[in-house]
CSV table of C-alpha atoms in Angstrom, one decimal:
chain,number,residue,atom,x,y,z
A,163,UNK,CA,-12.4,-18.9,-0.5
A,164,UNK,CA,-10.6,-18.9,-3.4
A,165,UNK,CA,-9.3,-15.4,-3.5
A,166,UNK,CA,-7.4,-16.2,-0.1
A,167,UNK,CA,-6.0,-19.2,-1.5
A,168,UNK,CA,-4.5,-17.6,-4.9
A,169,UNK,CA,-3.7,-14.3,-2.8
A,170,UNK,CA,-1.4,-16.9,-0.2
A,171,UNK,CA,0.0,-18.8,-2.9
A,172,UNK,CA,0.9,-15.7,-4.5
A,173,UNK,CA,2.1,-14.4,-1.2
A,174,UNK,CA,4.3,-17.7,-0.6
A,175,UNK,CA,6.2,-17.8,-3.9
A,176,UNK,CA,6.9,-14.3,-3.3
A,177,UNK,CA,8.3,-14.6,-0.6
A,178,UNK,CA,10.5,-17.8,-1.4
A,179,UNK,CA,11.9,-15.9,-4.4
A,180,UNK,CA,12.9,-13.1,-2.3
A,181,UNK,CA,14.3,-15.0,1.3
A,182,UNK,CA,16.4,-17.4,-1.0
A,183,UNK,CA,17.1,-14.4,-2.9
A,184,UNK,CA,18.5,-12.5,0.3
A,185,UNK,CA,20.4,-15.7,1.4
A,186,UNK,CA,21.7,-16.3,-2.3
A,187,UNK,CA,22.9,-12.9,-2.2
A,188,UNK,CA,24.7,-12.7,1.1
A,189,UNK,CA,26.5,-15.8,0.6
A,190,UNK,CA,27.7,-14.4,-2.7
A,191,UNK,CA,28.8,-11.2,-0.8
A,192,UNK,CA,27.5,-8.8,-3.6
A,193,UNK,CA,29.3,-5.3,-2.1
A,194,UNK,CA,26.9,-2.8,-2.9
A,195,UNK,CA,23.0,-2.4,-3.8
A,196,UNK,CA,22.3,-2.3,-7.8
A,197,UNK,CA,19.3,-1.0,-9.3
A,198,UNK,CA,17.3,-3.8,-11.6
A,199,UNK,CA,15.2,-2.5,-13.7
A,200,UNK,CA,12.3,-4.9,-14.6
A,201,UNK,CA,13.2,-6.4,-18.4
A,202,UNK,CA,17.1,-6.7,-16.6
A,203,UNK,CA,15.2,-9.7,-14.7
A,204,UNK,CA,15.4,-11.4,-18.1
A,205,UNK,CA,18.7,-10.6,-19.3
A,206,UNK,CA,22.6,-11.3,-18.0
A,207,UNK,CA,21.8,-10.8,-14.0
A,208,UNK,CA,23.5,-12.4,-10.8
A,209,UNK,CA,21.3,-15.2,-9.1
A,210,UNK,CA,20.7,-13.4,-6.3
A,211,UNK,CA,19.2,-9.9,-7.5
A,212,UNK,CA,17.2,-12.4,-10.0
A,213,UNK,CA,15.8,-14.1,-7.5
A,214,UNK,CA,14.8,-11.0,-5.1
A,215,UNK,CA,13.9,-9.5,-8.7
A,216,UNK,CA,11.4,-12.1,-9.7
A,217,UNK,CA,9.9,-12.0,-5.8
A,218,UNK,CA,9.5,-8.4,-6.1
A,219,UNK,CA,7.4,-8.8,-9.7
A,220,UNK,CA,5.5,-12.2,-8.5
A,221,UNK,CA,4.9,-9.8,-5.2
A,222,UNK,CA,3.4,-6.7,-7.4
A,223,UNK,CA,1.5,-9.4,-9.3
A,224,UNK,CA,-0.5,-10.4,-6.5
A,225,UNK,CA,-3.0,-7.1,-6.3
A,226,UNK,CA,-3.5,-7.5,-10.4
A,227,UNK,CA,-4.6,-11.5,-9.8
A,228,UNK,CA,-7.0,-9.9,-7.1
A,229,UNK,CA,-8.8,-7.9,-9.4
A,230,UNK,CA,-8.7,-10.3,-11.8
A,231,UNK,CA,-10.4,-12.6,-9.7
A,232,UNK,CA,-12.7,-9.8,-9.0
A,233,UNK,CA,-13.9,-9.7,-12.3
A,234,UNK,CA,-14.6,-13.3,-13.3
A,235,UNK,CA,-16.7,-13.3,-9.6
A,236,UNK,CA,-18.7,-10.3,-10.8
A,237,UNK,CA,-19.2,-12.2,-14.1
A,238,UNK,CA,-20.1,-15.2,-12.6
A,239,UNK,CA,-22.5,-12.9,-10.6
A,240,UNK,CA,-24.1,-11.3,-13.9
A,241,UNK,CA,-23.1,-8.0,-11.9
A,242,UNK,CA,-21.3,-7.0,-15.8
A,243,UNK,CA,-21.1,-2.8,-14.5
A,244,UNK,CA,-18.8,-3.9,-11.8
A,245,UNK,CA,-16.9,-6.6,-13.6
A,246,UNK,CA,-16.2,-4.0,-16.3
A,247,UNK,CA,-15.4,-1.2,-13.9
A,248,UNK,CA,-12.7,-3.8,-12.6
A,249,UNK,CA,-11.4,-5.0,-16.1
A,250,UNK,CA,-10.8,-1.0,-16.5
A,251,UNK,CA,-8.8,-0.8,-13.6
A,252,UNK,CA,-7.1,-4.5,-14.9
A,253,UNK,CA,-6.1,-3.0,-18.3
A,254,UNK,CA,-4.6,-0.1,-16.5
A,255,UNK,CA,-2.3,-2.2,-14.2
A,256,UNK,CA,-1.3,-4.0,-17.3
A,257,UNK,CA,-0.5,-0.6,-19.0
A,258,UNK,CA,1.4,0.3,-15.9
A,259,UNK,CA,3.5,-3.1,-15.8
A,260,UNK,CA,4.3,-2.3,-20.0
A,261,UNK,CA,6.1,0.7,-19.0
A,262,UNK,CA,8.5,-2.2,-18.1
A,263,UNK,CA,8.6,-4.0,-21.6
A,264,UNK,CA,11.0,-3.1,-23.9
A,265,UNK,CA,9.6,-0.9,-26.6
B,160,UNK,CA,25.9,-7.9,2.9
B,161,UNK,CA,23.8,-10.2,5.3
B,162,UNK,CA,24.5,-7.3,8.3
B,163,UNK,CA,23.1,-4.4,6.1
B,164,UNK,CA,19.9,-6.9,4.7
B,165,UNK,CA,19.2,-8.1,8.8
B,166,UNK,CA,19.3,-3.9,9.6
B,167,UNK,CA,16.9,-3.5,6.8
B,168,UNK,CA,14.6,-5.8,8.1
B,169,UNK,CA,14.4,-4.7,11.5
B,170,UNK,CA,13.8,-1.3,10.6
B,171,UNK,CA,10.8,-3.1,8.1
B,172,UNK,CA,9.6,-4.8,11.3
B,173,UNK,CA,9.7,-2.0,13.2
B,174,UNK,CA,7.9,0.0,10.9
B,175,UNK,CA,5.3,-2.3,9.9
B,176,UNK,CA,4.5,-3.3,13.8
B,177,UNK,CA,4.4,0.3,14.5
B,178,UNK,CA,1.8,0.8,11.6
B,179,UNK,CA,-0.2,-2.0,12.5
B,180,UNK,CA,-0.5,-1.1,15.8
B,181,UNK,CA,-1.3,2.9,15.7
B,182,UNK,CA,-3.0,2.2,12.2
B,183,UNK,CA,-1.1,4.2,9.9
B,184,UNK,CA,0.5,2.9,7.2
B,185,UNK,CA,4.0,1.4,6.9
B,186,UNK,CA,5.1,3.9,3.9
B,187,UNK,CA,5.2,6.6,6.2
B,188,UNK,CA,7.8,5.7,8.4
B,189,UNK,CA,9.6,3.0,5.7
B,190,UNK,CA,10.7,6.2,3.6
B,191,UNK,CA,11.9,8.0,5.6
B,192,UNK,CA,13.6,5.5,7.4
B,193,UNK,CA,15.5,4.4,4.6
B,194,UNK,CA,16.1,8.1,3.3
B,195,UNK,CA,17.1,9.9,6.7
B,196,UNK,CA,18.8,6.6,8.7
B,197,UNK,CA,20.5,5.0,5.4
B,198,UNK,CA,21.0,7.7,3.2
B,199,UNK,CA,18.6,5.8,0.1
B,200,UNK,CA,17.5,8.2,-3.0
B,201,UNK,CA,14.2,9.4,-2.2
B,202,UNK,CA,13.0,7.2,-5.5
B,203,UNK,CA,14.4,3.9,-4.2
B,204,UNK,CA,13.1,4.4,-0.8
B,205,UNK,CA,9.9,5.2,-2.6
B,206,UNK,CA,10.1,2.1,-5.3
B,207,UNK,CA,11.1,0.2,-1.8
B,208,UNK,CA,7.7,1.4,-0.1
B,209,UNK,CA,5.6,0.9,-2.5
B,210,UNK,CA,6.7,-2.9,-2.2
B,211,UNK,CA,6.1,-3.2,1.3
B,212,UNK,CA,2.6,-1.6,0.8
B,213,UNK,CA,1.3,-4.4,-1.8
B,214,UNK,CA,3.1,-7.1,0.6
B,215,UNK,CA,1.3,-5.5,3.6
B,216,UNK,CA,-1.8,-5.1,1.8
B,217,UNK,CA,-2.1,-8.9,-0.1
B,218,UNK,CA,-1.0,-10.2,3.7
B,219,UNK,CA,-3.9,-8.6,5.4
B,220,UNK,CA,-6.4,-9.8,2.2
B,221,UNK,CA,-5.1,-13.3,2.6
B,222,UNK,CA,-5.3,-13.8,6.4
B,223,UNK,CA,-8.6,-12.0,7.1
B,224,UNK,CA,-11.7,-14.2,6.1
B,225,UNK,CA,-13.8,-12.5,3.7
B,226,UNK,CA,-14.1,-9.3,3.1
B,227,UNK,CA,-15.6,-8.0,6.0
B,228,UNK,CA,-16.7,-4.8,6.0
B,229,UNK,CA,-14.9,-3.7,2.8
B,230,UNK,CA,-17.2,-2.5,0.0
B,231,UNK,CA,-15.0,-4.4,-2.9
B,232,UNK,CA,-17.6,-2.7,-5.2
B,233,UNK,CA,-16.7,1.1,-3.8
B,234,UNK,CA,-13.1,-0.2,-3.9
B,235,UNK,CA,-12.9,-0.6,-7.3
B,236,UNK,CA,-15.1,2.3,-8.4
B,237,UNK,CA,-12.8,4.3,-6.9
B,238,UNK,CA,-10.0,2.5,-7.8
B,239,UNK,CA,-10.5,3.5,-11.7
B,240,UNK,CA,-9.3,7.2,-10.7
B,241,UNK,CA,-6.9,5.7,-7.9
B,242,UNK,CA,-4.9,3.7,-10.1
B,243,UNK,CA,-4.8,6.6,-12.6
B,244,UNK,CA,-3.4,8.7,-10.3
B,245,UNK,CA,-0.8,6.3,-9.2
B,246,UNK,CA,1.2,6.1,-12.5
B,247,UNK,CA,0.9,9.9,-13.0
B,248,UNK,CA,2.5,10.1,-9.5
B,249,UNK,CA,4.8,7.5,-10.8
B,250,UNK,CA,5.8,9.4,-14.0
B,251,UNK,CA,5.9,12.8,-12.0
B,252,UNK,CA,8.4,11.6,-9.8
B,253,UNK,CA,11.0,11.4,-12.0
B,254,UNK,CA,10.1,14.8,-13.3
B,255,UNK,CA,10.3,16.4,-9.2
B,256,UNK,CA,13.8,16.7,-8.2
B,257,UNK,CA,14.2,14.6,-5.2
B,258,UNK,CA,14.7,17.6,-2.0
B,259,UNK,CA,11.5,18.9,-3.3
B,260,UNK,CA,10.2,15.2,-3.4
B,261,UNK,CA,11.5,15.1,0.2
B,262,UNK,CA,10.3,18.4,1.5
B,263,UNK,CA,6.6,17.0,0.2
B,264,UNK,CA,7.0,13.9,2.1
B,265,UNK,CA,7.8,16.0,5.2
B,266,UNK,CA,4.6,18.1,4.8
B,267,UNK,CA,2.6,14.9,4.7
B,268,UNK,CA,4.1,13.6,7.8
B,269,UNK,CA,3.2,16.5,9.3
B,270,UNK,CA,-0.4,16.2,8.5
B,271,UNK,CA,-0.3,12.6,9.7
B,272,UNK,CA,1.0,13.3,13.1
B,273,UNK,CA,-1.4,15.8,13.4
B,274,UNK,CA,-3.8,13.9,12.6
B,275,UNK,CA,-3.1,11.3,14.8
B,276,UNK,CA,-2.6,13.5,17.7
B,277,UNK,CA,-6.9,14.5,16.9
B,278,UNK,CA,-7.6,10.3,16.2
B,279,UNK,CA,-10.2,9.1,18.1
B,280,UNK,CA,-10.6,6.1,16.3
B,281,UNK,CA,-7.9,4.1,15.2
B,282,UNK,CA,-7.0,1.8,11.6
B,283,UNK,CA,-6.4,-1.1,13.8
B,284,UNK,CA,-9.8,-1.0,15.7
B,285,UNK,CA,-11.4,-0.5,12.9
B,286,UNK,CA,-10.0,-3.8,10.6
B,287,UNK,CA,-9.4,-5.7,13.7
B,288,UNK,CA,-13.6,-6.3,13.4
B,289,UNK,CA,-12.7,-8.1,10.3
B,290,UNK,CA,-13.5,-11.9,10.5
B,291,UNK,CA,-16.1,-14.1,9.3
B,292,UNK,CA,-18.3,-12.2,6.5
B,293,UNK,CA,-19.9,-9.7,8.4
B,294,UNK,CA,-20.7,-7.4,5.7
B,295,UNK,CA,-22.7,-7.3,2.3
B,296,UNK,CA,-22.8,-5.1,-0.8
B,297,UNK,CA,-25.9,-3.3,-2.5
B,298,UNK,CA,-25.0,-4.2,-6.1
B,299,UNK,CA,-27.5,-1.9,-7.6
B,300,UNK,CA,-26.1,1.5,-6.1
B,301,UNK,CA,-22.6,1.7,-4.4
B,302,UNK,CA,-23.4,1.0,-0.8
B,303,UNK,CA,-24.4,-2.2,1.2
B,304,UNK,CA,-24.7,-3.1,4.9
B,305,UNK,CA,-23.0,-4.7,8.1
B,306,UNK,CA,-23.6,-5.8,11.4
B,307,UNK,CA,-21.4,-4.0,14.0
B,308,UNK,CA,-20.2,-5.1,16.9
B,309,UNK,CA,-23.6,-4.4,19.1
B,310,UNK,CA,-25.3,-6.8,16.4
B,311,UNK,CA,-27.1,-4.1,15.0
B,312,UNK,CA,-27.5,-3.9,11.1
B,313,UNK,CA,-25.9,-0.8,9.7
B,314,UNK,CA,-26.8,-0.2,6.6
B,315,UNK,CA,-25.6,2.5,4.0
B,316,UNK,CA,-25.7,4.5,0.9
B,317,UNK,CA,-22.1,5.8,-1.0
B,318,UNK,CA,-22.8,9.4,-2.3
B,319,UNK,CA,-21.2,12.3,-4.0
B,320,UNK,CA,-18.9,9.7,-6.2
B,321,UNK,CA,-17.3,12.1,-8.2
B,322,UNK,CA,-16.3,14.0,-5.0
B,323,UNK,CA,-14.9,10.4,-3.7
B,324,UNK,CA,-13.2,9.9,-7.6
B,325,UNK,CA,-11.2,12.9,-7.1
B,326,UNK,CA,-10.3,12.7,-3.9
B,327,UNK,CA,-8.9,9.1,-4.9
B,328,UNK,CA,-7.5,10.7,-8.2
B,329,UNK,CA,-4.9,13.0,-5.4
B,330,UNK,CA,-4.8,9.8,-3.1
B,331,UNK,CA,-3.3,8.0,-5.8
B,332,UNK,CA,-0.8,10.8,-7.3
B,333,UNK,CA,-0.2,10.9,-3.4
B,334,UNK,CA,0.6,7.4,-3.2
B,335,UNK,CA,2.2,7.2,-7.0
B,336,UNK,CA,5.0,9.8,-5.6
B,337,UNK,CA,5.3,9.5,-2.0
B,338,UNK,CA,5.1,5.9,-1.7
B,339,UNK,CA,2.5,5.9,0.9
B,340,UNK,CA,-1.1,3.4,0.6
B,341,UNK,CA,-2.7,7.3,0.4
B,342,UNK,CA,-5.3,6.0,3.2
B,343,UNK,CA,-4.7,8.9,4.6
B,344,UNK,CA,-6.7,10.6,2.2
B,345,UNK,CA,-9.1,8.1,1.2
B,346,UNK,CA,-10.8,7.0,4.1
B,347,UNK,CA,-11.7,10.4,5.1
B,348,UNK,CA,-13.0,11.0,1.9
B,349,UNK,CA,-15.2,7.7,1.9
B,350,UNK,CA,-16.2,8.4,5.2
B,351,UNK,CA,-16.9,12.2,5.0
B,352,UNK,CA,-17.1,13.3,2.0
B,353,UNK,CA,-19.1,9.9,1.0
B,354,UNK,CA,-20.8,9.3,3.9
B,355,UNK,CA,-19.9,5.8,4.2
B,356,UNK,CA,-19.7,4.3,8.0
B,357,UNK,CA,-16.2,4.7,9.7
B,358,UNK,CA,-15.5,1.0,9.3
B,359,UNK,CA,-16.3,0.4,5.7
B,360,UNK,CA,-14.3,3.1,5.0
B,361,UNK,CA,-11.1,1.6,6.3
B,362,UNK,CA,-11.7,-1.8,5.7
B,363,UNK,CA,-12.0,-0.5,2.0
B,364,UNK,CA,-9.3,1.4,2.2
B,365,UNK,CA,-7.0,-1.5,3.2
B,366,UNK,CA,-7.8,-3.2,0.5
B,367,UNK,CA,-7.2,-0.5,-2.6
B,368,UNK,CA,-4.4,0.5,-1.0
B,369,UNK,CA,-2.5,-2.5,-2.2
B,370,UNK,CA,-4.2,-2.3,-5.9
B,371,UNK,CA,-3.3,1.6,-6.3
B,372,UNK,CA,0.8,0.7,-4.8
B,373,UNK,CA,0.9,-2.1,-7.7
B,374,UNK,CA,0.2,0.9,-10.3
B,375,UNK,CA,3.2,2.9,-9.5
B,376,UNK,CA,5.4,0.1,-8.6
B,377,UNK,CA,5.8,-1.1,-11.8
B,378,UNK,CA,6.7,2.3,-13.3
B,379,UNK,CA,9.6,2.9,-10.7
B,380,UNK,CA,10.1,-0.8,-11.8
B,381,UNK,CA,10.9,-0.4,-15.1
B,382,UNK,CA,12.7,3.1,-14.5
B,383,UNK,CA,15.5,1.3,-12.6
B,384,UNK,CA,14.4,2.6,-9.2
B,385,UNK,CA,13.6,-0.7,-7.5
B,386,UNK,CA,17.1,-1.9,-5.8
B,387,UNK,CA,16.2,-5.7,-5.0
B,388,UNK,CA,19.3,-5.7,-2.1
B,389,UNK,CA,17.3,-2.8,0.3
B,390,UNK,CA,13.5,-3.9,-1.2
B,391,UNK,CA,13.6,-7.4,-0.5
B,392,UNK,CA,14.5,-7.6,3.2
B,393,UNK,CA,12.3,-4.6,3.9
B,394,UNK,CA,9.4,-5.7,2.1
B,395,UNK,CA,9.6,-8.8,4.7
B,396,UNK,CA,10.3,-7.1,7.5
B,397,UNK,CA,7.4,-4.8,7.0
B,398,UNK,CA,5.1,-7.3,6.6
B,399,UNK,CA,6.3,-9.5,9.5
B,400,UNK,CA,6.3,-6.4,11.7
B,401,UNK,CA,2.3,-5.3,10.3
B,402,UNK,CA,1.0,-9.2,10.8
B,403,UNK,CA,3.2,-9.3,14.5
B,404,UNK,CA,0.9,-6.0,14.8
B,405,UNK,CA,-2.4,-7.1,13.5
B,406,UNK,CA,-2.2,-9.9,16.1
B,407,UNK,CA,-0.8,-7.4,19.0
B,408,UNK,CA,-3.2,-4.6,18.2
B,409,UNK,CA,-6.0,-6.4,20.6
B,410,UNK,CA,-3.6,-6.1,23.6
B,411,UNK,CA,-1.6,-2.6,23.0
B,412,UNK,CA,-3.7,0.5,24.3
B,413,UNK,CA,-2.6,2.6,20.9
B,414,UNK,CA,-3.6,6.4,22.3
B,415,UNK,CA,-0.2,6.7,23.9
B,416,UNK,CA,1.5,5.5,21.1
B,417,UNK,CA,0.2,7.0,18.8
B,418,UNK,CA,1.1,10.0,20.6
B,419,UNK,CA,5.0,8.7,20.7
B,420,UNK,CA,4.4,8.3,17.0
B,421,UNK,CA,3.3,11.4,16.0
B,422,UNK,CA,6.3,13.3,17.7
B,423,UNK,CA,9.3,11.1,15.8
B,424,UNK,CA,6.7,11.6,12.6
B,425,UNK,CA,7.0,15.8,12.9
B,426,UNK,CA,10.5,15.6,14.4
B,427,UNK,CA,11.5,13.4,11.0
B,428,UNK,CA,8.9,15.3,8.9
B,429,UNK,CA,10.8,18.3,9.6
B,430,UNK,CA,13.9,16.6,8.6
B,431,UNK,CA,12.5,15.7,5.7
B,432,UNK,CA,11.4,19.0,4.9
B,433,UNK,CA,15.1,20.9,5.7
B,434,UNK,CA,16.8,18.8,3.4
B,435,UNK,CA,15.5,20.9,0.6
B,436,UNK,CA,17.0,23.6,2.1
B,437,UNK,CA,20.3,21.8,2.2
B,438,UNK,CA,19.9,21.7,5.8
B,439,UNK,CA,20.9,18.0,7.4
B,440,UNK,CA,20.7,17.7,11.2
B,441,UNK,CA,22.9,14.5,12.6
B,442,UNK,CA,24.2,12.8,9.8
C-alpha cells in the first residue's frame, strides 16, 4: 500500500539523517550535548547536530504525511466527514510545527 | 562523544525491547532513564521521548500490513481532542517546574506498574494479531468489525464519544508533558468507556500514539528542548529495541516480566517522585 511505502521512505531518510548525523558528530568530537531549537536547523549550525537536526524534523514529519494521506484516501472514498475530521487534526499539527517558525 | 551516543543507544534498545515485549510503551522507561541514570532535564528527556514514540510508532505503521484491527476512523476522531491536548501539555511544561514535572512522572509509573501487575492481556498480544487486513470500518457511525483469531466475525459499535474525546483530551496533555504515547489512558477508555473490543482498542491506540507525540514534539522543538546528541541515538535505539521486540514477543512468556517490570517501574517511580522533595537516592 502506499501509506507503508511513504511511511518507510519517510522512516529511511530519517534515519540516514540521523546515523550519519551521530557518526558526523563523533568524528568531530563535539564535547558536550547542545540544544537546537528548530529554525537553528536553518541558520549557522555544525554538520553534525544539522544532520541529527533535520532527521529529528523529517522523523516528526512522518505522523503529519500519515494523516495527510489519510485525508486524500477518505476523499478519494467520498467519506468528506472523516477526511475533514483529519484535515482538522492536519491544520493543528501544522499549527504545532509554526510554534517553530520565527515570528 | 561516540561512548556516550553507543550508551544512549543501548539504554534506547533496552527500553524499547522491554516495551515491546511487556506492551508498554517505550516513554515510560526512556524518561526516566535518561533523567535518573544520566542526569538529562526532565524537558529534554521528555523532547527526547517524544521522538522515540513517533519513531516507534511510524516503525510499527510501516512494517505491519494494513491496518489491522485499528479503527483509523476512531483514531482520528479522537485524535481532534488528542492532538489538542498534546500542545497544551507541550506549552504547560514549560510553565511546571521540572521536580514537580518529575514527581508527576513518578505517579504515572506508579499507575503503570500497577497496572501491569492486574494485566491479563498484554499490548503485544494484542498488535501481534496484526497482519494481512483483518479488519474493516463502519463508515457511517464510528465502529466496524474484525475477524479474531477463532475466525469468528466480531463486530462493534463506538459509543459515548464525548466520554472517549475527553478521556483523549487528558491522554494527550498526558502525553504533551510526560512524554509518554498516553496509551495508557486511551485504550482503556476505547475499550471501557467506549465499548470497543480489546484489540481494536490497542491496535488504534498504536497508531494515534505516534500522531498525538508529533503535536508536542514540535513545541519542545522549537523551545530549544530537543538536544539532537542524546535524541538521535536514543530515538534509534528505541526503535531497534521495540522492532527486536515485536519480532520476540511470539516467543517471550511476558507475565513474569512484566512482573520484573513493574518493580524497577515503582522502585524508579518513587525516585522520580523524591526528587521533588530534594531527595536523591544513589547518584
Amino acid at each position: 500500500m502506499i501509506v507503508q511505502g511513504a511511511l518507510r521512505a519517510g522512516l529511511g531518510v530519517a534515519f540516514a539523517l540521523l546515523a550519519s548525523g551521530m557518526i558526523v558528530a563523533a568524528f568531530a568530537g563535539e564535547a558536550a550535548a547542545r540544544p537546537v531549537a528548530l529554525r537553528a536547523l536553518f541558520g549557522p549550525l555544525d554538520l553534525g547536530s544539522r544532520l541529527m537536526g533535520l532527521g529529528i524534523l523529517v522523523l516528526g514529519l512522518t505522523p503529519v504525511l500519515r494523516v495527510l494521506l489519510l485525508v486524500l484516501l477518505w476523499v478519494r472514498e467520498h467519506d468528506y466527514r472523516h477526511a475533514m475530521i483529519a484535515a482538522f487534526v492536519l491544520l493543528t499539527l501544522i499549527v504545532s510545527i509554526a510554534f517553530g517558525v520565527p515570528a | 562523544m561516540f561512548g556516550r551516543q553507543l550508551v544512549l543507544a543501548g539504554l534506547g534498545v533496552a527500553a524499547g525491547l522491554l516495551g515491546a515485549l511487556v506492551g508498554v510503551g517505550g516513554g515510560v522507561l526512556v524518561v526516566p532513564g535518561l533523567v535518573l541514570l544520566f542526569g538529562v532535564d526532565i524537558r529534554v528527556a521528555v523532547a527526547t521521548s517524544l521522538i522515540a514514540v513517533v519513531a516507534t510508532s511510524t516503525a510499527a505503521g510501516s512494517v505491519y500490513v494494513g491496518s489491522g484491527t485499528a479503527n483509523m476512523r476512531l483514531g482520528m476522531t479522537l485524535e481532534v481532542a488528542t492532538t489538542l491536548g498534546g500542545i497544551t501539555g507541550g506549552l504547560l511544561a514549560a510553565w511546571i517546574a521540572p521536580s514537580v514535572l518529575g514527581a508527576l512522572f513518578g505517579v504515572m509509573m506508579g499507575i503503570t506498574a500497577v497496572l501491569m501487575f492486574r494485566a491479563r492481556e498484554s499490548h503485544a498480544a494484542a498488535t501481534a494479531t496484526e497482519g494481512p487486513r483483518a479488519g474493516w470500518e463502519d463508515t457511517a457511525h464510528l465502529g466496524g468489525g474484525f475477524v479474531d483469531e477463532r475466525g469468528a466475525v466480531v463486530a462493534y459499535h463506538a459509543k459515548r464519544i464525548p466520554l472517549g474525546l475527553a478521556l483523549s483530551l487528558v491522554a494527550g496533555v498526558a502525553s504533551g508533558m510526560l512524554g509518554v504515547g498516553g496509551g495508557i489512558i486511551k485504550v482503556p477508555a476505547m475499550a471501557l468507556g467506549m465499548r470497543v473490543p480489546f484489540k481494536v482498542a490497542a491496535a488504534t491506540s498504536n497508531f494515534m500514539i505516534g500522531v498525538t507525540a508529533a503535536s508536542s514534539l514540535f513545541v519542545y522543538f522549537a523551545r530549544g528542548d530537543v538536544h539532537p546528541a542524546i535524541a538521535a541515538p536514543t530515538a534509534v535505539g528505541v526503535t531497534v529495541g521495540a522492532l527486536l521486540g515485536t519480532a520476540l514477543s511470539h516467543r517471550i512468556a511476558p507475565k513474569a516480566l512484566r512482573r520484573v517490570l513493574a518493580v524497577v517501574l515503582l522502585f524508579a517511580g518513587v525516585q522520580m517522585f523524591l526528587r521533588v522533595f530534594g531527595v536523591t537516592l544513589g547518584r
